[in-house]
Tab-separated table of C-alpha atoms in Angstrom:
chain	number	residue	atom	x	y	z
F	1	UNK	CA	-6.968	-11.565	-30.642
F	2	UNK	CA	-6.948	-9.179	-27.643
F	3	UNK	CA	-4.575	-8.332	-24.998
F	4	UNK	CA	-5.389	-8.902	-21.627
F	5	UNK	CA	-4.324	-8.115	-18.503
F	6	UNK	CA	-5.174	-10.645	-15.611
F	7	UNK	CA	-4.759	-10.411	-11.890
F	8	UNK	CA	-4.913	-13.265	-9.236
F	9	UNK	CA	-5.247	-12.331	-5.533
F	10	UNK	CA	-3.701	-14.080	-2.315
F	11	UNK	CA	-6.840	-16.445	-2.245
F	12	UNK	CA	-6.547	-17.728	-5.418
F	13	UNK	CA	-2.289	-18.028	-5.111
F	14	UNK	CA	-2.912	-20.284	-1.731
F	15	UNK	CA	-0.707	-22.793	-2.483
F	16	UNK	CA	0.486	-25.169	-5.912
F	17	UNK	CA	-2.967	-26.555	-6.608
F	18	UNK	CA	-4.738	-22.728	-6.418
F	19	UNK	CA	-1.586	-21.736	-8.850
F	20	UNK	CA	-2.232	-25.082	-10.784
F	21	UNK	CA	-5.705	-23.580	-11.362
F	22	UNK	CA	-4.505	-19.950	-12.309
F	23	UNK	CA	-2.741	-21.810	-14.582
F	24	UNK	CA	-5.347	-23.329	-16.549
F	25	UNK	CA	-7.082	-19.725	-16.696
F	26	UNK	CA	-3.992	-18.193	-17.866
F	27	UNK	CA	-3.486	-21.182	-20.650
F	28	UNK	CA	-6.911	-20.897	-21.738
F	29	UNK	CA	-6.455	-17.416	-22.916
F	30	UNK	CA	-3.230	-17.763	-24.522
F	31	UNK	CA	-5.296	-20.853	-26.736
F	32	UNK	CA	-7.382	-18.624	-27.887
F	33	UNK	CA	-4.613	-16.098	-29.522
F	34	UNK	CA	-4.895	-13.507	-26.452
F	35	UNK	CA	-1.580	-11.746	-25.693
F	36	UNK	CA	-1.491	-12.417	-21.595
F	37	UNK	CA	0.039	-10.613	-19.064
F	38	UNK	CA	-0.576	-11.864	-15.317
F	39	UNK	CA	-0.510	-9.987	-11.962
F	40	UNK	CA	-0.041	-11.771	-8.913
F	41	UNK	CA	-0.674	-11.172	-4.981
F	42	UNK	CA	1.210	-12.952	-2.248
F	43	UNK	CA	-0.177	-15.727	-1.039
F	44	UNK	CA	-2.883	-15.628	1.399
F	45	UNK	CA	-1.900	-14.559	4.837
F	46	UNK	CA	1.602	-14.117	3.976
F	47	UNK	CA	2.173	-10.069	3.479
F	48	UNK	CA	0.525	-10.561	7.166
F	49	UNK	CA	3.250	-12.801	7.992
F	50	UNK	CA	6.009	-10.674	6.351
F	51	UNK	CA	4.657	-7.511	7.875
F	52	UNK	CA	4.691	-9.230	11.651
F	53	UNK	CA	8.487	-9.984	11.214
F	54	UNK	CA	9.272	-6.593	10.946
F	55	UNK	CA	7.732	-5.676	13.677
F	56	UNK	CA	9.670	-8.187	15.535
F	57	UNK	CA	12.827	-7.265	14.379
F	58	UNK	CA	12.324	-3.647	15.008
F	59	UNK	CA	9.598	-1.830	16.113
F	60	UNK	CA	10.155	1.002	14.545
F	61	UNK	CA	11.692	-0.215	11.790
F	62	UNK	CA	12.777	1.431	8.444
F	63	UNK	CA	10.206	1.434	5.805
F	64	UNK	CA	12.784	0.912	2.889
F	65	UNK	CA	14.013	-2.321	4.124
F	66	UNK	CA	10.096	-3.010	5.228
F	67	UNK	CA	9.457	-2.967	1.993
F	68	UNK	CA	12.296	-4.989	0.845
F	69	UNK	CA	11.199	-7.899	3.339
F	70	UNK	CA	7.422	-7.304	2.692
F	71	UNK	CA	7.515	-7.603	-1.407
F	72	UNK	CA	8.471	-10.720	-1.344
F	73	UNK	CA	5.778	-12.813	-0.996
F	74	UNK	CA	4.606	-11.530	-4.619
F	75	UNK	CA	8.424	-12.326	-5.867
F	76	UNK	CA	7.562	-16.128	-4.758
F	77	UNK	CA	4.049	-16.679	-6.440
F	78	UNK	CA	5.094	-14.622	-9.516
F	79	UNK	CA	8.369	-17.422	-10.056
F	80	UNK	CA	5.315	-20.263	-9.040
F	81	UNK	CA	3.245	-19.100	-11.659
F	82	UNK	CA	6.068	-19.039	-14.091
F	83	UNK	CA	7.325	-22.465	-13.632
F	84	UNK	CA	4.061	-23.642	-13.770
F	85	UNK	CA	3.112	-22.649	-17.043
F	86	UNK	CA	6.098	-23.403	-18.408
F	87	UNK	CA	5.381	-27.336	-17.078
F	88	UNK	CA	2.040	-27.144	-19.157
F	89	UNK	CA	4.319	-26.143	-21.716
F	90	UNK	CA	3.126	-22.306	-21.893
F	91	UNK	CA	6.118	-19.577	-22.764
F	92	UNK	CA	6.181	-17.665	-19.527
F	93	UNK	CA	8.512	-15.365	-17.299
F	94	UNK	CA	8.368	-13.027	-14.687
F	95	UNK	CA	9.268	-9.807	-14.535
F	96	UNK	CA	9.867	-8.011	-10.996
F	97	UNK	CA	8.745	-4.323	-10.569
F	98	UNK	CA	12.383	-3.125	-10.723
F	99	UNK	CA	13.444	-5.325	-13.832
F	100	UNK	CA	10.880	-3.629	-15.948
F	101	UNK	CA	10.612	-1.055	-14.409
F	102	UNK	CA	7.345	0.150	-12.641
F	103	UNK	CA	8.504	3.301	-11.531
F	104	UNK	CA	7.029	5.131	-8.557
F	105	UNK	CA	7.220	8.079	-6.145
F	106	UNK	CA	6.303	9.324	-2.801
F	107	UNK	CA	7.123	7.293	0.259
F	108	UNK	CA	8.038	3.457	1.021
F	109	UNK	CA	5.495	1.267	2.038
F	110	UNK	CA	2.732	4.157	0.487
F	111	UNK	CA	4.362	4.315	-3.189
F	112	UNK	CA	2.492	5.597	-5.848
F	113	UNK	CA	3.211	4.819	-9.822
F	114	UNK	CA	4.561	7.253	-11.728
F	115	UNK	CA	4.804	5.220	-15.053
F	116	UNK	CA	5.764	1.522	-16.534
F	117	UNK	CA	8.409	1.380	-19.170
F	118	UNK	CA	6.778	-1.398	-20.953
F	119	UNK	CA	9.027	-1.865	-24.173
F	120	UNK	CA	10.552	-5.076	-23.152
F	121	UNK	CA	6.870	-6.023	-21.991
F	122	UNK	CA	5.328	-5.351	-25.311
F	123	UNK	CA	7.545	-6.951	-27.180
F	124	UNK	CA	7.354	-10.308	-24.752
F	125	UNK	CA	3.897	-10.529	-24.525
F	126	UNK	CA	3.574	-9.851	-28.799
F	127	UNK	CA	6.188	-12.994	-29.213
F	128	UNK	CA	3.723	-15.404	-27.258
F	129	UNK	CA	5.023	-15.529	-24.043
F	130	UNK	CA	3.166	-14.629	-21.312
F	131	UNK	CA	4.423	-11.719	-18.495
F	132	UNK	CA	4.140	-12.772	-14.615
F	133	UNK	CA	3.999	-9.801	-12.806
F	134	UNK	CA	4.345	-9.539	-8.922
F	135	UNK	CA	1.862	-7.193	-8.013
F	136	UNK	CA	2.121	-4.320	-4.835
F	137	UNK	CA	5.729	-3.507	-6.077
F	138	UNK	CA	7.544	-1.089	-8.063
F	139	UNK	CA	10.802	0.763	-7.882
F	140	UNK	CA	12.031	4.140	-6.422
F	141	UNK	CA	14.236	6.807	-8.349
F	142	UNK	CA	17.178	5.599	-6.186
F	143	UNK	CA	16.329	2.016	-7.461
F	144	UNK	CA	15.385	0.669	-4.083
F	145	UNK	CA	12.259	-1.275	-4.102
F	146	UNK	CA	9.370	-0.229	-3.296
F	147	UNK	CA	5.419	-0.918	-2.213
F	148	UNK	CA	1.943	0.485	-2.784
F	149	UNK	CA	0.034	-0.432	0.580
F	150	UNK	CA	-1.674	-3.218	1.407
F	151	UNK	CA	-4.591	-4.329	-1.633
F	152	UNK	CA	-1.929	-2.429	-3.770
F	153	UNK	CA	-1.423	-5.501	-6.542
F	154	UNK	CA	-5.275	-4.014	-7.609
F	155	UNK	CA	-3.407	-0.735	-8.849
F	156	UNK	CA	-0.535	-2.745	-10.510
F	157	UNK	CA	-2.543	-4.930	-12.530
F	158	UNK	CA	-4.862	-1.394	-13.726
F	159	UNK	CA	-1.324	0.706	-14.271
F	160	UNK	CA	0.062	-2.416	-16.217
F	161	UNK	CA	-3.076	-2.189	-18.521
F	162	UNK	CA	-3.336	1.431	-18.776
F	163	UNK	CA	1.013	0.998	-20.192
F	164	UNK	CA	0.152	-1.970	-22.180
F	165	UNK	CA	-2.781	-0.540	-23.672
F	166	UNK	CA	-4.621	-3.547	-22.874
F	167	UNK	CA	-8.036	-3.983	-24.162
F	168	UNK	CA	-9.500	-5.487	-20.732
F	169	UNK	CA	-8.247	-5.907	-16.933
F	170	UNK	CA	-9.485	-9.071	-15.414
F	171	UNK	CA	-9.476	-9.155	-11.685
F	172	UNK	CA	-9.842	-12.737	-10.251
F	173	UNK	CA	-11.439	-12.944	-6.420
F	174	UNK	CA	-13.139	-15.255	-4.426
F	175	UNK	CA	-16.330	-13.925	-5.451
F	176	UNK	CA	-17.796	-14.214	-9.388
F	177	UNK	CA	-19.061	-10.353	-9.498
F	178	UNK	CA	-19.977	-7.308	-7.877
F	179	UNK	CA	-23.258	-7.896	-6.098
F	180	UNK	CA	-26.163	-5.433	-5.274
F	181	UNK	CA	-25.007	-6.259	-1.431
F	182	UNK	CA	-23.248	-8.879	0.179
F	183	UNK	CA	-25.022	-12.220	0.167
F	184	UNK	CA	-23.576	-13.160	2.492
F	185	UNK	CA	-26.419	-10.971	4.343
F	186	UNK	CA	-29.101	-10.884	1.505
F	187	UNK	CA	-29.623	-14.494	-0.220
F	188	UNK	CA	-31.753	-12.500	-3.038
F	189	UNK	CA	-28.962	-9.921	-4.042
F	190	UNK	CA	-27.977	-9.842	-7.488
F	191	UNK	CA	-24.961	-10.054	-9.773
F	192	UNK	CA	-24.938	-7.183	-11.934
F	193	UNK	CA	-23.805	-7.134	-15.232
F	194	UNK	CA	-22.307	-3.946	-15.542
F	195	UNK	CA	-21.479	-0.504	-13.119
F	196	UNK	CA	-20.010	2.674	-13.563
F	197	UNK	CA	-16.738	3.478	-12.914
F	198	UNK	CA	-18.215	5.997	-10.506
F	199	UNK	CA	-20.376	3.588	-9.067
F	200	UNK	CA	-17.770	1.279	-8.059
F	201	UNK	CA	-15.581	3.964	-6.717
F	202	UNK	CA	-18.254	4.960	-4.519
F	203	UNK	CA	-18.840	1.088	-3.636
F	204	UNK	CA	-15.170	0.454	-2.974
F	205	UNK	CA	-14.923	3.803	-0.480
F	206	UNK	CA	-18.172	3.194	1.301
F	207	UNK	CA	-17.030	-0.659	2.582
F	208	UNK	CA	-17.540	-2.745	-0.644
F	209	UNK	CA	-14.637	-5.282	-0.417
F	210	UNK	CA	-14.353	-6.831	-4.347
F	211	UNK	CA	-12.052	-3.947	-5.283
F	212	UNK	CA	-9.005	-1.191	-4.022
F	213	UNK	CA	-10.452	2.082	-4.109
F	214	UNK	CA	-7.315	2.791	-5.604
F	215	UNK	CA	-7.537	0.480	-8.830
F	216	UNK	CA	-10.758	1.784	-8.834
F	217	UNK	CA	-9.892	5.771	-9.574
F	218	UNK	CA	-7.085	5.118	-12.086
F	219	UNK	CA	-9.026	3.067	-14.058
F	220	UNK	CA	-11.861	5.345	-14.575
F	221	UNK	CA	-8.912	8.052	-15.384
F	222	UNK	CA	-7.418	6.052	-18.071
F	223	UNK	CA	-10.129	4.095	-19.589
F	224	UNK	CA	-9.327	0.664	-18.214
F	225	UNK	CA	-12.200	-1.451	-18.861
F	226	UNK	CA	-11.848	-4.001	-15.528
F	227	UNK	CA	-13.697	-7.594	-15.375
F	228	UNK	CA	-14.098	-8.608	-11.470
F	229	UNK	CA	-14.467	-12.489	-11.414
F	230	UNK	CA	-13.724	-15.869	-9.685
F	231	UNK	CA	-11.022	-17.885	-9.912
F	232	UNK	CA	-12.852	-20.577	-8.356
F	233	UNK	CA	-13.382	-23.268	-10.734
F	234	UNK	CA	-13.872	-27.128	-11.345
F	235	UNK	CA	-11.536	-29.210	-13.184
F	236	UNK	CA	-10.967	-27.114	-16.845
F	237	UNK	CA	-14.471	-25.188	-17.077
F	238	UNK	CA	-14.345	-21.681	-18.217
F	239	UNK	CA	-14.978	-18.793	-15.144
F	240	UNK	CA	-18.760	-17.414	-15.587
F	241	UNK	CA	-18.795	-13.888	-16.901
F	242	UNK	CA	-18.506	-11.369	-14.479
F	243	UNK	CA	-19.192	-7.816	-13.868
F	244	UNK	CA	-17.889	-5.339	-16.120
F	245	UNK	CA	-16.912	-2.184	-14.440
F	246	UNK	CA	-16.642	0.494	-17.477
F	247	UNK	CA	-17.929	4.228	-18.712
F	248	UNK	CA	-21.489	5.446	-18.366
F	249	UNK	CA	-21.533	5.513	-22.061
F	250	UNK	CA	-20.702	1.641	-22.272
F	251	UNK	CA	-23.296	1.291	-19.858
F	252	UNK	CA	-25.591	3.041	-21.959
F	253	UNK	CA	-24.885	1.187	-24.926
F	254	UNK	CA	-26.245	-2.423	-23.143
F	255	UNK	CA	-28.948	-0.810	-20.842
F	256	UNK	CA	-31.011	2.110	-22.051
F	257	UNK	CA	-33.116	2.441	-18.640
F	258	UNK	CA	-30.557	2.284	-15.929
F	259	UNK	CA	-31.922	1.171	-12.435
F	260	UNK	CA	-32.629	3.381	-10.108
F	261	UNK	CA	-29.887	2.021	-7.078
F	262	UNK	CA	-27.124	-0.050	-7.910
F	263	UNK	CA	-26.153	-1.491	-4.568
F	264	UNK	CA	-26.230	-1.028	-1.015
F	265	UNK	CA	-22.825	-1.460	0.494
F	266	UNK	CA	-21.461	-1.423	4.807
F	267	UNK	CA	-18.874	-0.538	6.689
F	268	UNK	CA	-18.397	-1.505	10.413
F	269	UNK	CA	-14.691	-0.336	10.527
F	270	UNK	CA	-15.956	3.045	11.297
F	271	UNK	CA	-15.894	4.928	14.773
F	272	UNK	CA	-17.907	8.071	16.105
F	273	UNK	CA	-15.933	10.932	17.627
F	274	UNK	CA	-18.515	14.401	18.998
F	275	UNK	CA	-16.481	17.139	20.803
F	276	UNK	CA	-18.342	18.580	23.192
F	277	UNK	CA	-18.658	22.156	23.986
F	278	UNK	CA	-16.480	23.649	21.291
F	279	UNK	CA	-16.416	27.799	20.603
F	280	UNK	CA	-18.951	28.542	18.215
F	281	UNK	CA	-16.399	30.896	16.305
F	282	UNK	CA	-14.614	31.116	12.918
F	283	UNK	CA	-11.821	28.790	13.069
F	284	UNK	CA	-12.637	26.209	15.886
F	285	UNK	CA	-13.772	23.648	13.641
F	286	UNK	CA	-10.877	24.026	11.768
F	287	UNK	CA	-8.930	23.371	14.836
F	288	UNK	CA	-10.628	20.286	15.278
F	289	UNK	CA	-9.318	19.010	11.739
F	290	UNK	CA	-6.402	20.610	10.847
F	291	UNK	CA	-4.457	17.682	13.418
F	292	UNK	CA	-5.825	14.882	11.764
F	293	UNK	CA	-5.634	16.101	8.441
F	294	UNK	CA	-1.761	16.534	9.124
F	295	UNK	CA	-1.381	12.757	11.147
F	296	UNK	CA	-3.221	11.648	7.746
F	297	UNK	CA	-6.800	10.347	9.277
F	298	UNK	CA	-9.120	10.587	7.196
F	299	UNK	CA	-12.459	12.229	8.470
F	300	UNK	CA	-16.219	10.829	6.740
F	301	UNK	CA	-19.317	12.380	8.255
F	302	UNK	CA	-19.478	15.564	9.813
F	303	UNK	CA	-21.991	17.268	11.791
F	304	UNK	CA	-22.098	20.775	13.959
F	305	UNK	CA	-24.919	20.738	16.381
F	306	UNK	CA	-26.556	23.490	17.691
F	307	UNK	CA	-24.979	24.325	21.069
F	308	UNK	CA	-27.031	23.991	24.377
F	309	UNK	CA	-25.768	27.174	25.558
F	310	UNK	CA	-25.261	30.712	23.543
F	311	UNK	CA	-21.551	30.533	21.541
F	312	UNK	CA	-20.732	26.789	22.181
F	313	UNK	CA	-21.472	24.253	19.590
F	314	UNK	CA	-21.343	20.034	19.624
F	315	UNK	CA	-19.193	18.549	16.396
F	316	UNK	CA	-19.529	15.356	15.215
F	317	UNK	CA	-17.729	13.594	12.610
F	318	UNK	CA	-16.062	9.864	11.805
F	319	UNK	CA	-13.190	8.278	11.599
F	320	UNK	CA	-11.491	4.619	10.966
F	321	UNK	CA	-11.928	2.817	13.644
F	322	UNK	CA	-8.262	1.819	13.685
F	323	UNK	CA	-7.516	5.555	13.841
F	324	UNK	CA	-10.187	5.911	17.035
F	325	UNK	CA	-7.227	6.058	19.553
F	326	UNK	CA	-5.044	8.281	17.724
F	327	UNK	CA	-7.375	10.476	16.537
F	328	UNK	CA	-8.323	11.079	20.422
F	329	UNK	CA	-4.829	11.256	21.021
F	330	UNK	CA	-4.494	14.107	18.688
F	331	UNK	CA	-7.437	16.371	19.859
F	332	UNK	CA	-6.554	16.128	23.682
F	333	UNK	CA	-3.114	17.395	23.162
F	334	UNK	CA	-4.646	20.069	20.863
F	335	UNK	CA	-7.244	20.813	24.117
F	336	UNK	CA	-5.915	24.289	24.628
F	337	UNK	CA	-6.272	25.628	21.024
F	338	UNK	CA	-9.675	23.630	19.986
F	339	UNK	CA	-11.250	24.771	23.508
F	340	UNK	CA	-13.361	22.138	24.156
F	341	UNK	CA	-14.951	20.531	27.179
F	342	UNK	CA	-14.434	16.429	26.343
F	343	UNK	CA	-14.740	13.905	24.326
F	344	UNK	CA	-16.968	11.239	23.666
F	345	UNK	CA	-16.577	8.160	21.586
F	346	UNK	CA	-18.580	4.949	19.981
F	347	UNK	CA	-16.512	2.308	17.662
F	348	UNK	CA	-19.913	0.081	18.023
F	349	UNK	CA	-20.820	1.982	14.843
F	350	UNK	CA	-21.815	1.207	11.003
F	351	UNK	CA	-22.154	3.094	8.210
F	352	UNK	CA	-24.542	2.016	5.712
F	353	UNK	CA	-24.840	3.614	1.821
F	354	UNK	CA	-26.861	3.371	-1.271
F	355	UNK	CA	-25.299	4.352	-4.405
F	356	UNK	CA	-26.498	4.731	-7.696
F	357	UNK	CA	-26.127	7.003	-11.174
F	358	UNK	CA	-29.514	6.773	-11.427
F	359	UNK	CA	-30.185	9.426	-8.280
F	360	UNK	CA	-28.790	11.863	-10.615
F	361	UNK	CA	-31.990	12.707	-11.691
F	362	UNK	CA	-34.341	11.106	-9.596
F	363	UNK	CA	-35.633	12.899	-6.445
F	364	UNK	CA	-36.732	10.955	-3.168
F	365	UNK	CA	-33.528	8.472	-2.758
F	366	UNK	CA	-32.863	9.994	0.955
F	367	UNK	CA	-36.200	10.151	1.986
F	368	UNK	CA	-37.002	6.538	1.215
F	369	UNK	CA	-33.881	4.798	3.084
F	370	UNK	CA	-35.012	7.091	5.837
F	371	UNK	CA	-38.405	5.996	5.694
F	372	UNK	CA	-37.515	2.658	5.401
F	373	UNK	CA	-35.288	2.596	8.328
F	374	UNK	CA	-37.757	4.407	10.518
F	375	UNK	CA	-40.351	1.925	9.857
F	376	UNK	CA	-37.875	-0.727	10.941
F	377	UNK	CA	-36.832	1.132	14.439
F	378	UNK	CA	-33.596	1.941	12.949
F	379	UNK	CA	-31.698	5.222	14.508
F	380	UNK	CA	-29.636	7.180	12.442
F	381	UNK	CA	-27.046	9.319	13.896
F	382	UNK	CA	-25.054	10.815	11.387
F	383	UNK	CA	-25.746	11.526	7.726
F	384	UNK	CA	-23.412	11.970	4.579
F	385	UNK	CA	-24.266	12.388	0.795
F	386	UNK	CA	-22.486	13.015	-2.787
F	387	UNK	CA	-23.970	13.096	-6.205
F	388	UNK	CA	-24.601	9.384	-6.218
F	389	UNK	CA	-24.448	8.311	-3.215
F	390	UNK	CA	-26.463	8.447	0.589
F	391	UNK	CA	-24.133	7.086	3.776
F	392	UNK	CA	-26.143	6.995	7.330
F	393	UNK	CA	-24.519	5.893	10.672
F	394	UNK	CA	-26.182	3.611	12.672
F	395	UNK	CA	-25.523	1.319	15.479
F	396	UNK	CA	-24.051	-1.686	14.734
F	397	UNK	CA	-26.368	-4.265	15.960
F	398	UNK	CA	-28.561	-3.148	13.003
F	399	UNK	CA	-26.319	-3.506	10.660
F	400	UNK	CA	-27.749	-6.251	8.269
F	401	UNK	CA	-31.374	-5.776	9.186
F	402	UNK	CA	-30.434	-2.114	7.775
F	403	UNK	CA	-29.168	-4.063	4.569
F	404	UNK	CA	-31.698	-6.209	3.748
F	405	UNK	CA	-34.273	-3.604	4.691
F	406	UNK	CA	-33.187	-1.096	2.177
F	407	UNK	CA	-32.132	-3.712	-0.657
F	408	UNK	CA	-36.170	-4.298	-0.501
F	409	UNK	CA	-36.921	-1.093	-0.151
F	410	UNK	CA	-35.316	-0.368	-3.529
F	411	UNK	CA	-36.491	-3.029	-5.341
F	412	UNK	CA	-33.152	-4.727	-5.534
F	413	UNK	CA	-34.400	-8.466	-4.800
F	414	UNK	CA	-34.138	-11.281	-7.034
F	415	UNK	CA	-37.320	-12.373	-8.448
């Protein structure tokens, strides 16, 4: 007998039938002896729907009641799921974020969890029945609800593990793994078996969809061993295994020579910002971020040319591309202090990265996907690296000859 956690996303909630079939997955644990708690996303399209309302009713509109309005779409599936397992005769309830409670801090609509009182929970879940959870939710100190941003039922499913002490964390997508690319681009990429928690929080930050970067981070800091598969299924035939994201010393345990790369992920929601012209001086670059670290934009790749002419310099750096606007915004009114002539901007940018452990202690990772992109034509424009992982910016045209290129470049193919 184990105790699992198991979360459904919007896809897989889209409508009775897609909850019929959650259903089934949900029932075929508990026949097996497994202590079940379930996690549950809106259904698909509907935060979106939520979210537009509010911006109809007001603009500017308060984030506490925001979030009141926007949580309930996981209220709705998380009662759906409950009445139908207790049709297939299953013992099932849910259990909102403030009726537990999930307990969290910071702001509205950006909540983070501070901790799950899970004796109630527990004591459910060791009685038989199983715990529907509404994911993206929890509760403030003042006992308003609250939410974690959007992909945010990820995090809930991980925290309710970590508080449960559960023994696994099955996320259910639309996809049956994590894949050395997207096939949707490269027909030969491969499911892998297993990845690093490091490897996946690279994956998930670089433009790798299957998980929240969040989720991600809190499972590797308290030892969540997460499952990512698919919900899609025919009639009452067991899910194929999926990809088990867990320690390196897991990892070592099943695969004694790791490989080399572990996937090649892309972003196109990425823009390129160069300030022309700025003072080549202690503190100007500073200038340059200090704005956008304060508005909350996060900044990737960064590069400080040498200047054309004695005491001026060129920076370069990224941004989201749905920050692009502000971001411009922020350095023109900050003109005066920064000192800079203009600026220039290109949203019809990608950013492409390899990551693996394995480039720990191998040498030559950068110089093939260089190589390998030269030999294709390929420009790179701007360049970014950590311990296990390479990111280049290129244009966006490129983007999945640059994929499919470098998956063969590193030997990623299926044979």
């Amino acid at each position: 007998m184990a105790r699992i956690v198991m979360k459904f996303g919007g896809t897989s909630m889209a409508g009775t039938e897609r909850i019929r079939t959650v259903a089934k997955l949900v029932a075929r644990e508990v026949a097996q002896g497994n202590e079940v708690a379930v996690v549950v996303s809106a259904m698909a399209g509907e935060t979106d729907r939520l979210v537009n309302f509010c911006r109809e009713a007001n603009p500017r509109h308060d984030p506490a009641e925001y979030d009141v309005v926007v949580a309930s779409g996981e209220q709705v599936t998380s009662g759906l799921l409950a009445l139908t397992l207790q049709a297939m005769g299953v013992p099932a309830r849910s259990w909102l974020g403030w009726q537990l409670p999930i307990r969290t801090e910071e702001a509205h609509a950006r909540a983070r969890i501070a901790d799950i009182d899970t004796g109630a929970l527990s004591a459910a879940m060791a009685k038989g029945e199983v715990a529907v959870i509404p994911g993206f939710q929890g509760m403030m100190d003042d006992g308003r609800i609250s939410t974690l941003g959007r992909g945010g039922s990820d995090t809930s499913a991980v925290a309710v593990a970590a508080a449960v002490k559960a023994d696994r964390c099955d996320i259910y997508t639309d996809v049956d793994g994590v894949y050395t690319t997207d096939p949707r681009i490269v027909a030969r990429a491969r499911k892998l078996d297993y990845v690093t928690y490091e490897e996946m929080l690279e994956l998930a930050s670089v433009g790798a969809k299957v998980l929240q970067t969040r989720s991600v981070g809190l499972a590797m800091k308290e030892g969540v061993r997460v499952q990512v598969l698919s919900s899609f299924v025919e009639g009452d035939e067991a899910p194929a295994k999926g990809t088990m994201i867990v320690s390196d010393e897991e990892i070592e345990e099943h695969q004694m020579e790791r490989q080399l790369i572990t996937g090649i992920a892309h972003d196109k929601n990425e823009a390129k910002i160069i300030v022309t012209r700025v003072p080549d001086k202690p503190g100007a670059v500073a200038s340059i971020f200090g704005p956008l670290a304060a508005a909350g934009i996060n900044v990737d790749m960064i590069i400080q040319n040498v200047g054309r002419d004695k005491g001026e310099t060129d920076v370069t750096f990224t941004v989201p591309g749905a920050d692009l606007l502000r971001s411009i915004d922020l350095l023109e009114g900050a003109k005066d202090k920064i000192g800079f002539n203009r600026i220039l901007s290109d949203d019809k940018v990608a950013k492409i990265s390899v990551v693996g452990v394995g480039m720990k202690s191998h040498a030559g990772v950068a110089s093939t996907m260089f190589r390998a992109l030269a030999d294709r034509g390929i420009n790179i424009q701007a360049i970014s690296t950590s311990e296990i992982k390479v990111s280049v910016l290129i244009d966006e045209d490129e983007t999945e000859l640059a994929v499919r290129v470098l998956h063969t470049a590193y030997g990623l193919d299926a044979e």
